[in-house]
Tab-separated table of C-alpha atoms in Angstrom:
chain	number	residue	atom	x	y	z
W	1	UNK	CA	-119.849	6.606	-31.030
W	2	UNK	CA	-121.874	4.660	-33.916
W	3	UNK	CA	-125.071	2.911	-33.294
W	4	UNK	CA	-123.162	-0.247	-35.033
W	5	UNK	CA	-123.006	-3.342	-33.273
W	6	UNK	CA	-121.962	-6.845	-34.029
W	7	UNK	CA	-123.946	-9.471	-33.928
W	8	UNK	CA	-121.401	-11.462	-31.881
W	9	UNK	CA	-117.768	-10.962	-30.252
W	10	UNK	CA	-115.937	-13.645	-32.510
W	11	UNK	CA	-112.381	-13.515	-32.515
W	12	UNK	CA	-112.648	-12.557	-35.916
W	13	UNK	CA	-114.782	-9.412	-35.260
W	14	UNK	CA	-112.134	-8.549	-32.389
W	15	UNK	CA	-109.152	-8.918	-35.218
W	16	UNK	CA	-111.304	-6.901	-37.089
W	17	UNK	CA	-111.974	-4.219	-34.929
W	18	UNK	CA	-107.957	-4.289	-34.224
W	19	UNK	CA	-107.100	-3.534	-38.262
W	20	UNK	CA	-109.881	-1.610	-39.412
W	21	UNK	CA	-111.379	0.111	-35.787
W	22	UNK	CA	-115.124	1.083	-35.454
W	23	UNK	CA	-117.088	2.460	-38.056
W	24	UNK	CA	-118.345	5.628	-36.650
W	25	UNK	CA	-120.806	8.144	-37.147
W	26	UNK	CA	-120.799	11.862	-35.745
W	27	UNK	CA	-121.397	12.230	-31.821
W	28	UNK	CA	-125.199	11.121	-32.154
W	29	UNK	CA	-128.060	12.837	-29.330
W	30	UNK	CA	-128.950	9.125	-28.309
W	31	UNK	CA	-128.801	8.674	-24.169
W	32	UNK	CA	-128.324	5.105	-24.135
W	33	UNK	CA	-124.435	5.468	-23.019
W	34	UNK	CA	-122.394	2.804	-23.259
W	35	UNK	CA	-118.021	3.115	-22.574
W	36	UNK	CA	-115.837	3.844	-25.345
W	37	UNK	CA	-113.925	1.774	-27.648
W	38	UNK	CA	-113.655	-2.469	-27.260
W	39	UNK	CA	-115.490	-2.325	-23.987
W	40	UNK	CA	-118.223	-0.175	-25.150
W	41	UNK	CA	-118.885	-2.705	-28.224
W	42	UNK	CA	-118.810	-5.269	-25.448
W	43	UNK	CA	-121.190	-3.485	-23.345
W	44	UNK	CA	-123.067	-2.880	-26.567
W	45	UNK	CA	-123.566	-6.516	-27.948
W	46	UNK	CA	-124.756	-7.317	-24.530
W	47	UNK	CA	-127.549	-4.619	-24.737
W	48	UNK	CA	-128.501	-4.836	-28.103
W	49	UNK	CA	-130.797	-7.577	-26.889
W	50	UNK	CA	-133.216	-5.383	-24.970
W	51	UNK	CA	-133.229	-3.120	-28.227
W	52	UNK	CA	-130.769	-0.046	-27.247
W	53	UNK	CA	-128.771	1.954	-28.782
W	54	UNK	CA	-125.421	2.762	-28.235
W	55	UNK	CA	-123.469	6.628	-27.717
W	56	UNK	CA	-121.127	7.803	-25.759
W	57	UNK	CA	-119.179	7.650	-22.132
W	58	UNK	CA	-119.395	10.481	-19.632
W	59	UNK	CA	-116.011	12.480	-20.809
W	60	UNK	CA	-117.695	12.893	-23.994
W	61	UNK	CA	-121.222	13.077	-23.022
W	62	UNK	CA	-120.347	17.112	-21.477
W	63	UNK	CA	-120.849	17.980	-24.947
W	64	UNK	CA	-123.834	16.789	-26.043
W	65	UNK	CA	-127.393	18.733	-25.373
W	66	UNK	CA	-129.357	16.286	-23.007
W	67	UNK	CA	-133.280	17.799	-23.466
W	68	UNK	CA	-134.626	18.414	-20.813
W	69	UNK	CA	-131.463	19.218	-19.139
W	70	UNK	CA	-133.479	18.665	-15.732
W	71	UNK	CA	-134.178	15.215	-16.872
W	72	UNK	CA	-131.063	13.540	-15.452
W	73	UNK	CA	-130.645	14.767	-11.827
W	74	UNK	CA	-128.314	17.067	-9.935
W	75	UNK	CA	-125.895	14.363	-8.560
W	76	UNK	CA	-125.927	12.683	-11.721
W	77	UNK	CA	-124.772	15.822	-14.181
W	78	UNK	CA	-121.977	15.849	-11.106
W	79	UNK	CA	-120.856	12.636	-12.045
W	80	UNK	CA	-121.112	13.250	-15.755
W	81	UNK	CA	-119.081	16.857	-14.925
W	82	UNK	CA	-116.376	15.673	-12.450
W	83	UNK	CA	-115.788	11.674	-13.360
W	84	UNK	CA	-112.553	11.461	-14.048
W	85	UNK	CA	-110.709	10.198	-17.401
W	86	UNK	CA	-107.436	9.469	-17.538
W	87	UNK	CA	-105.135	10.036	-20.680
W	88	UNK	CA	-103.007	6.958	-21.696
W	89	UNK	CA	-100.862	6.343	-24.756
W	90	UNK	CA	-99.683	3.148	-25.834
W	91	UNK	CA	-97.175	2.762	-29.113
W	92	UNK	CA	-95.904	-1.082	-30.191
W	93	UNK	CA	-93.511	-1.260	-32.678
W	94	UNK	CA	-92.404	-4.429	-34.876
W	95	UNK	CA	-88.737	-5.331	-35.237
W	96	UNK	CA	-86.916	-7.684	-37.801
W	97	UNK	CA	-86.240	-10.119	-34.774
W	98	UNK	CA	-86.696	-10.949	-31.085
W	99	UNK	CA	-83.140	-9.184	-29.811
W	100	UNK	CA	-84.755	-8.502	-26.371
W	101	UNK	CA	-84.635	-12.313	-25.615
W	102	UNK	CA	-80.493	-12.653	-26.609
W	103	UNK	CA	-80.287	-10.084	-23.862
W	104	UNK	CA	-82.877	-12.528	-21.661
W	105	UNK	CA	-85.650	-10.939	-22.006
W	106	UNK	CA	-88.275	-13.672	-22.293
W	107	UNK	CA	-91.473	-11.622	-21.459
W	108	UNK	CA	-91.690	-9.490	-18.485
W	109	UNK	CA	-91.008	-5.263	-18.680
W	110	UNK	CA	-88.516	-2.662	-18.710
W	111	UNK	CA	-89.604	0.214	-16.059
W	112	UNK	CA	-87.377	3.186	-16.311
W	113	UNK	CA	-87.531	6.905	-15.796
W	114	UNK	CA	-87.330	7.944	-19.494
W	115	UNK	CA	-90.141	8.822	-21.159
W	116	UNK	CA	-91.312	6.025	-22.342
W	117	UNK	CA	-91.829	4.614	-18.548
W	118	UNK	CA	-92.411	1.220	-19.334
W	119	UNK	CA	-91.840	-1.532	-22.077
W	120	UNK	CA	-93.617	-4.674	-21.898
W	121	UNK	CA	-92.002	-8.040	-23.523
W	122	UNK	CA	-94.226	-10.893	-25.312
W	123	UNK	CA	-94.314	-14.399	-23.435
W	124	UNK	CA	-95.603	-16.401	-26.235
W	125	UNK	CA	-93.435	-17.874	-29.272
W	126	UNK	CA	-90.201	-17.606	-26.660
W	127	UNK	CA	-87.291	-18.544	-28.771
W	128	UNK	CA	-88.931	-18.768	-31.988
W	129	UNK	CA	-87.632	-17.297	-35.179
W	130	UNK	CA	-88.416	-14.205	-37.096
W	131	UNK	CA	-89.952	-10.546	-36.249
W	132	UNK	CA	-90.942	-9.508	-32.635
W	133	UNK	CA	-93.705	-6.967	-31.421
W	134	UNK	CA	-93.048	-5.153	-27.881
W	135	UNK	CA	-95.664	-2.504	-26.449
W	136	UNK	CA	-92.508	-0.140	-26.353
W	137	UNK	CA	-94.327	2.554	-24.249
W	138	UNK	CA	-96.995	2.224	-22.259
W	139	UNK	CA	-98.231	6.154	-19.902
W	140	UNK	CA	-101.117	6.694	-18.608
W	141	UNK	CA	-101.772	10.103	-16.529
W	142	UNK	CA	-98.867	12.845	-16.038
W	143	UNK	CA	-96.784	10.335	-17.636
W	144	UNK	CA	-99.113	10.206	-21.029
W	145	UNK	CA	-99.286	14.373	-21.414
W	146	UNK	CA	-95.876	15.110	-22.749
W	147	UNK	CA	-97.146	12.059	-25.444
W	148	UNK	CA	-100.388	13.458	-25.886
W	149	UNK	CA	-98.208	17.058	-27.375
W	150	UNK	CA	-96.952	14.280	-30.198
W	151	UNK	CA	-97.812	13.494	-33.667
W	152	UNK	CA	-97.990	9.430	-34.003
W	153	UNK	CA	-94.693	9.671	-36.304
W	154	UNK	CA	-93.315	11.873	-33.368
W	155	UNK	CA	-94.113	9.545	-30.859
W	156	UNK	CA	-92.660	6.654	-32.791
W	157	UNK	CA	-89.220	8.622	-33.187
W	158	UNK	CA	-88.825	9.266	-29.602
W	159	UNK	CA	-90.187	5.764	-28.680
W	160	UNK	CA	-87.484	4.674	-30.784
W	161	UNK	CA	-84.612	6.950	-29.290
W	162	UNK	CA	-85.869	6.028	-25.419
W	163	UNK	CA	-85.181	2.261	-26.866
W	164	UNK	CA	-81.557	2.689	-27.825
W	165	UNK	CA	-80.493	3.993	-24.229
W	166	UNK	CA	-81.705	0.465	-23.306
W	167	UNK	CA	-81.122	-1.634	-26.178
W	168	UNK	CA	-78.650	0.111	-27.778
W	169	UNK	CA	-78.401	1.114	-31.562
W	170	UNK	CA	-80.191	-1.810	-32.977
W	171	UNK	CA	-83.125	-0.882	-32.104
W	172	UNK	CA	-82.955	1.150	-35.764
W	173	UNK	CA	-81.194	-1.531	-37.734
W	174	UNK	CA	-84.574	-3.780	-36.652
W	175	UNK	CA	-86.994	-1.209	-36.539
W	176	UNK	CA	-90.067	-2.261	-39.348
W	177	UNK	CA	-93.003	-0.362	-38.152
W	178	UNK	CA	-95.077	0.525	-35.383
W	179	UNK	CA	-98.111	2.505	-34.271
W	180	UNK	CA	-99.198	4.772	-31.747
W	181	UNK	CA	-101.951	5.912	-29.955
W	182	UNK	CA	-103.356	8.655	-27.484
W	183	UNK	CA	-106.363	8.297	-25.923
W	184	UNK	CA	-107.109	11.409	-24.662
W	185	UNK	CA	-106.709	13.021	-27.791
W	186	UNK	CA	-109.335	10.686	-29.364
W	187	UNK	CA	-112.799	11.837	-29.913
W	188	UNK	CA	-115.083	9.320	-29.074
W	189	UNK	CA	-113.665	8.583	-25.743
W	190	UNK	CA	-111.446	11.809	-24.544
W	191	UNK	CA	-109.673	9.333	-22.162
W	192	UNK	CA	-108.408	5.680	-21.544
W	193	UNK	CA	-110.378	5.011	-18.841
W	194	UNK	CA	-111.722	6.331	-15.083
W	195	UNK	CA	-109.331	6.091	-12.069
W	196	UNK	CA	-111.088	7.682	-9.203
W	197	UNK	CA	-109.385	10.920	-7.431
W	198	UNK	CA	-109.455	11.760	-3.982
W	199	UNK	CA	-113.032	11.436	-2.647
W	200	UNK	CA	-114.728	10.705	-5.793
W	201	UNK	CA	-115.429	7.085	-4.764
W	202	UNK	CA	-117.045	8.199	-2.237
W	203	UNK	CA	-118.962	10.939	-3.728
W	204	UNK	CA	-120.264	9.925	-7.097
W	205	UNK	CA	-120.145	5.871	-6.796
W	206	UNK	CA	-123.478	5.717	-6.189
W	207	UNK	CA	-124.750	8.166	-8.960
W	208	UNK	CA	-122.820	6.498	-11.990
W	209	UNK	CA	-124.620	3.576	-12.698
W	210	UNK	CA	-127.952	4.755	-11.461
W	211	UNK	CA	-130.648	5.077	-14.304
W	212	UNK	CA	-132.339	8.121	-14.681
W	213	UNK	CA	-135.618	7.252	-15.273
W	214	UNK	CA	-135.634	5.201	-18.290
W	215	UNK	CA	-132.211	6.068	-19.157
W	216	UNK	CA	-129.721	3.691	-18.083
W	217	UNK	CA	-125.800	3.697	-17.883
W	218	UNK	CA	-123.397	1.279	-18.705
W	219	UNK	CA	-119.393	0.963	-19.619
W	220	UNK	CA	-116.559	0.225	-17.628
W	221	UNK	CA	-116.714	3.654	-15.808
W	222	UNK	CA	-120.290	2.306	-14.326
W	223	UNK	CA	-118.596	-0.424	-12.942
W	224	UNK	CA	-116.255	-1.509	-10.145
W	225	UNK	CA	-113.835	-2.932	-12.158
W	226	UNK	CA	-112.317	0.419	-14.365
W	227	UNK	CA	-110.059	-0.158	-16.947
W	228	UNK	CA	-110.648	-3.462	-18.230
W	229	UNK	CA	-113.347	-5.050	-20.304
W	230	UNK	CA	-114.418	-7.138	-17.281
W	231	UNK	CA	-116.224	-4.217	-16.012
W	232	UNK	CA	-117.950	-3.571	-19.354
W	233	UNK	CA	-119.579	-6.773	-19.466
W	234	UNK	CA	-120.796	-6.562	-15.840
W	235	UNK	CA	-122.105	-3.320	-16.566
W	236	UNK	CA	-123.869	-4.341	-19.646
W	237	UNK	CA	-125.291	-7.552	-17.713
W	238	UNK	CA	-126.564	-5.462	-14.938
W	239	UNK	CA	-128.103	-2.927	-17.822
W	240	UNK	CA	-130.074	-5.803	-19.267
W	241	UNK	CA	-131.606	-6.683	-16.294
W	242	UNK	CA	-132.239	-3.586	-15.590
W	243	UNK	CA	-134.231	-2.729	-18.716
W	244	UNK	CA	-136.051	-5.864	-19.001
W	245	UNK	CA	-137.133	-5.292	-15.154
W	246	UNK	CA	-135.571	-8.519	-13.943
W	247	UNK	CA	-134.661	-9.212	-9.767
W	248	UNK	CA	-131.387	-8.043	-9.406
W	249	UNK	CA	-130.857	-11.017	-7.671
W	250	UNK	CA	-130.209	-12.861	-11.113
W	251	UNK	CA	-126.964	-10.776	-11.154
W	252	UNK	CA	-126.101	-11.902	-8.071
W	253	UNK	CA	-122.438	-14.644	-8.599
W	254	UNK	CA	-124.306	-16.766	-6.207
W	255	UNK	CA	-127.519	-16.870	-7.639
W	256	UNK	CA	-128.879	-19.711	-8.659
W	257	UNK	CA	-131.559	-20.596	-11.022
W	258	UNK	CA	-134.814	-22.835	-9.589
C-alpha cells in the first residue's frame, strides 16, 4: 500500500489511476488499514482529513509484524486470520469494431460454462461506429483459480479462444489488444474482495470494524456492503467520526443536523 493520497477523487485522478495505477511503496508497518486498490484510495481521501495514514487490508495485513502483538485483541487477529478474500480475474479486450451488436448484442452478457464464465457487453455508444471494448471474462472464486495459474498473455490467448466458440473466428481478425488481471495474485491486496463463508457473518461481523484502541479499521471488508466502493466510503465516513470522537449518530441516514 503507499501512504499517497489524492487530494480529491476527480474524474481525472480516477482515469489516472486506471492508466498509470497507484504509486506504491513496499508493505509499510503503519496500522491505519484502509481496503485495497480504488476503494482503499476512496477510503483514504476520506481519512486523510483526520491526519491518517494509509496500509493495507486484512489478507495482507497476516504478514506484517503488529508490535505488541497483544495490542489488537484475540477476536480481532481471528478476523484478520480467517476473513475471507476471494480471487477474481477480469480481462477486457479491444476489437476493430462492435460485431457483438450485428449479432444483437446491445449490452447485456454472455454466461456460459467455458472458462471464461461470463462476458459482459457495453450499453453506451449502441450503434456507433468504430472499435468496441467487452469485459470478455469476468471469475471470481473456483472459477478465477485455473486464471490465477496464467500469465496475462496466457490469459488473453485463451480469453480469445473461449470467444470464437461464441463468436466465431472473428474474434482474431478484430482482436487489437486487451489486458488482464488477477487479483489474488496481486500483492497489495491478495484478493478481490470479502464474501463471507459459512458462519463467518456471524462470527467475526462484529470484530472487523471495531477499533482497537486507537487503531481503527476501514475498507470495504469493514463494511456491509463488500465488493463495491459504496462500502469503502461508508467505512471511511464512519472512521472519521470515529477518530475525531463525533456521536455516531451523525452517521446515522436519518440524522439530521440542528
Amino acid at each position: 500500500m503507499s501512504d499517497y493520497v489524492f487530494p480529491k477523487l476527480s474524474p481525472d485522478h480516477m482515469i489516472s489511476i486506471i492508466r498509470n495505477g497507484l504509486s506504491k511503496t513496499k508493505i509499510p508497518k503503519k496500522i491505519i488499514i484502509v481496503g485495497a486498490g480504488m476503494a482503499g484510495l476512496v477510503a483514504a481521501s476520506l481519512l486523510k482529513q483526520a491526519g491518517h495514514d494509509v496500509t493495507i487490508p486484512f489478507s495482507v495485513l497476516q504478514f506484517v509484524d503488529i508490535e505488541p502483538y497483544d495490542s489488537f485483541s484475540h477476536n480481532k487477529w481471528k478476523a484478520i486470520r480467517e476473513l475471507h478474500y476471494a480471487g477474481s480475474t477480469k480481462t477486457g479486450i479491444q476489437f476493430k469494431s462492435k460485431f457483438w451488436e450485428k449479432e444483437g448484442m446491445y449490452g447485456g452478457k454472455t454466461a456460459s460454462d467455458l472458462p471464461i464464465t461470463y462476458a459482459q457487453y457495453p450499453s453506451h455508444d449502441l450503434g456507433t461506429p468504430g472499435p468496441g471494448v467487452i469485459l470478455a471474462s469476468y471469475t471470481w472464486e473456483d472459477d478465477a483459480i485455473p486464471w490465477d495459474s496464467l500469465s496475462d498473455q496466457n490469459r488473453l490467448e485463451y480469453v480469445l479462444k473461449n470467444l470464437a466458440t461464441i463468436h466465431g473466428k472473428q474474434v482474431y481478425r478484430e482482436f487489437e489488444t486487451g489486458v488482464s488481471h488477477s487479483w489474488i495474485r496481486y500483492p497489495y491486496s491478495a484478493g478481490a474482495f470479502t464474501i463471507f463463508k459459512p458462519e463467518q457473518a456471524t462470527e467475526l461481523s462484529p470484530y472487523i470494524s471495531s477499533p482497537e484502541g486507537r487503531v481503527h479499521f476501514a475498507g470495504e471488508h469493514t463494511s456491509t456492503t463488500h465488493g463495491w466502493i459504496q462500502g469503502a466510503i461508508e467505512s471511511g465516513i464512519r472512521v472519521a467520526y470515529e477518530v475525531n470522537d463525533l456521536p455516531r449518530t451523525l452517521f446515522e441516514p436519518n440524522h439530521q443536523s440542528t
